[in-house]
Amino acid sequence: METCINDLDAVTGGLERLMGSPIPPTYSRHLSRIMVMYLANLPLALVASGTPSLGAMVASALASYVLIGVDEI
């Protein structure tokens, strides 16, 4: 039991070190570009799937607001 707890403590220490390291700028830029491409194509996909145009606009605006807000965190 004690070895399991020691192993868990070692893994937790590694995760804490990982959480403290900054995200590389290249990864951040790549994520932003992929998100912009997704949000640009979302209305087209929604209309093609049969969603009414007004519903596609509202859903796209809501998804954009949420995803861009999460990206800023």
Tab-separated table of N, CA and C in Angstrom, residues 45-73:
chain	number	residue	atom	x	y	z
A	45	ALA	N	-21.645	23.994	-42.656
A	45	ALA	CA	-22.001	22.623	-42.292
A	45	ALA	C	-23.410	22.553	-41.708
A	46	LEU	N	-23.769	23.555	-40.916
A	46	LEU	CA	-25.109	23.541	-40.324
A	46	LEU	C	-26.188	23.723	-41.380
A	47	VAL	N	-25.976	24.617	-42.328
A	47	VAL	CA	-26.968	24.816	-43.395
A	47	VAL	C	-27.052	23.577	-44.275
A	48	ALA	N	-25.915	22.951	-44.565
A	48	ALA	CA	-25.910	21.745	-45.403
A	48	ALA	C	-26.616	20.584	-44.710
A	49	SER	N	-26.622	20.578	-43.373
A	49	SER	CA	-27.281	19.488	-42.651
A	49	SER	C	-28.786	19.697	-42.526
A	50	GLY	N	-29.283	20.843	-42.991
A	50	GLY	CA	-30.722	21.066	-42.970
A	50	GLY	C	-31.175	22.043	-41.901
A	51	THR	N	-30.268	22.615	-41.155
A	51	THR	CA	-30.634	23.610	-40.154
A	51	THR	C	-31.051	24.890	-40.870
A	52	PRO	N	-32.156	25.506	-40.444
A	52	PRO	CA	-32.551	26.776	-41.079
A	52	PRO	C	-31.456	27.835	-40.932
A	53	SER	N	-31.426	28.778	-41.855
A	53	SER	CA	-30.362	29.783	-41.884
A	53	SER	C	-30.282	30.578	-40.583
A	54	LEU	N	-31.420	30.962	-40.034
A	54	LEU	CA	-31.418	31.730	-38.788
A	54	LEU	C	-30.881	30.880	-37.641
A	55	GLY	N	-31.271	29.626	-37.603
A	55	GLY	CA	-30.758	28.724	-36.571
A	55	GLY	C	-29.263	28.509	-36.708
A	56	ALA	N	-28.778	28.425	-37.939
A	56	ALA	CA	-27.344	28.253	-38.169
A	56	ALA	C	-26.583	29.491	-37.716
A	57	MET	N	-27.141	30.670	-37.960
A	57	MET	CA	-26.475	31.902	-37.533
A	57	MET	C	-26.419	31.992	-36.014
A	58	VAL	N	-27.512	31.671	-35.356
A	58	VAL	CA	-27.544	31.735	-33.889
A	58	VAL	C	-26.606	30.690	-33.288
A	59	ALA	N	-26.638	29.475	-33.808
A	59	ALA	CA	-25.762	28.421	-33.288
A	59	ALA	C	-24.293	28.753	-33.528
A	60	SER	N	-23.988	29.309	-34.683
A	60	SER	CA	-22.603	29.694	-34.985
A	60	SER	C	-22.135	30.820	-34.074
A	61	ALA	N	-22.988	31.796	-33.855
A	61	ALA	CA	-22.623	32.909	-32.979
A	61	ALA	C	-22.404	32.434	-31.552
A	62	LEU	N	-23.267	31.561	-31.084
A	62	LEU	CA	-23.132	31.039	-29.725
A	62	LEU	C	-21.868	30.196	-29.587
A	63	ALA	N	-21.605	29.332	-30.554
A	63	ALA	CA	-20.395	28.496	-30.518
A	63	ALA	C	-19.141	29.363	-30.592
A	64	SER	N	-19.173	30.399	-31.429
A	64	SER	CA	-18.024	31.298	-31.548
A	64	SER	C	-17.763	32.024	-30.239
A	65	TYR	N	-18.818	32.515	-29.624
A	65	TYR	CA	-18.683	33.235	-28.354
A	65	TYR	C	-18.064	32.339	-27.287
A	66	VAL	N	-18.549	31.113	-27.195
A	66	VAL	CA	-18.051	30.186	-26.171
A	66	VAL	C	-16.607	29.776	-26.453
A	67	LEU	N	-16.312	29.371	-27.681
A	67	LEU	CA	-14.968	28.886	-27.996
A	67	LEU	C	-13.919	29.986	-27.930
A	68	ILE	N	-14.246	31.170	-28.396
A	68	ILE	CA	-13.277	32.266	-28.307
A	68	ILE	C	-13.096	32.688	-26.861
A	69	GLY	N	-14.153	32.631	-26.070
A	69	GLY	CA	-14.026	32.935	-24.638
A	69	GLY	C	-13.144	31.932	-23.926
A	70	VAL	N	-13.269	30.667	-24.249
A	70	VAL	CA	-12.426	29.626	-23.636
A	70	VAL	C	-10.983	29.786	-24.095
A	71	ASP	N	-10.782	30.183	-25.349
A	71	ASP	CA	-9.431	30.372	-25.866
A	71	ASP	C	-8.705	31.504	-25.155
A	72	GLU	N	-9.442	32.504	-24.685
A	72	GLU	CA	-8.833	33.644	-24.007
A	72	GLU	C	-8.419	33.322	-22.573
A	73	ILE	N	-8.907	32.243	-22.025
A	73	ILE	CA	-8.592	31.914	-20.621
A	73	ILE	C	-7.181	31.531	-20.463
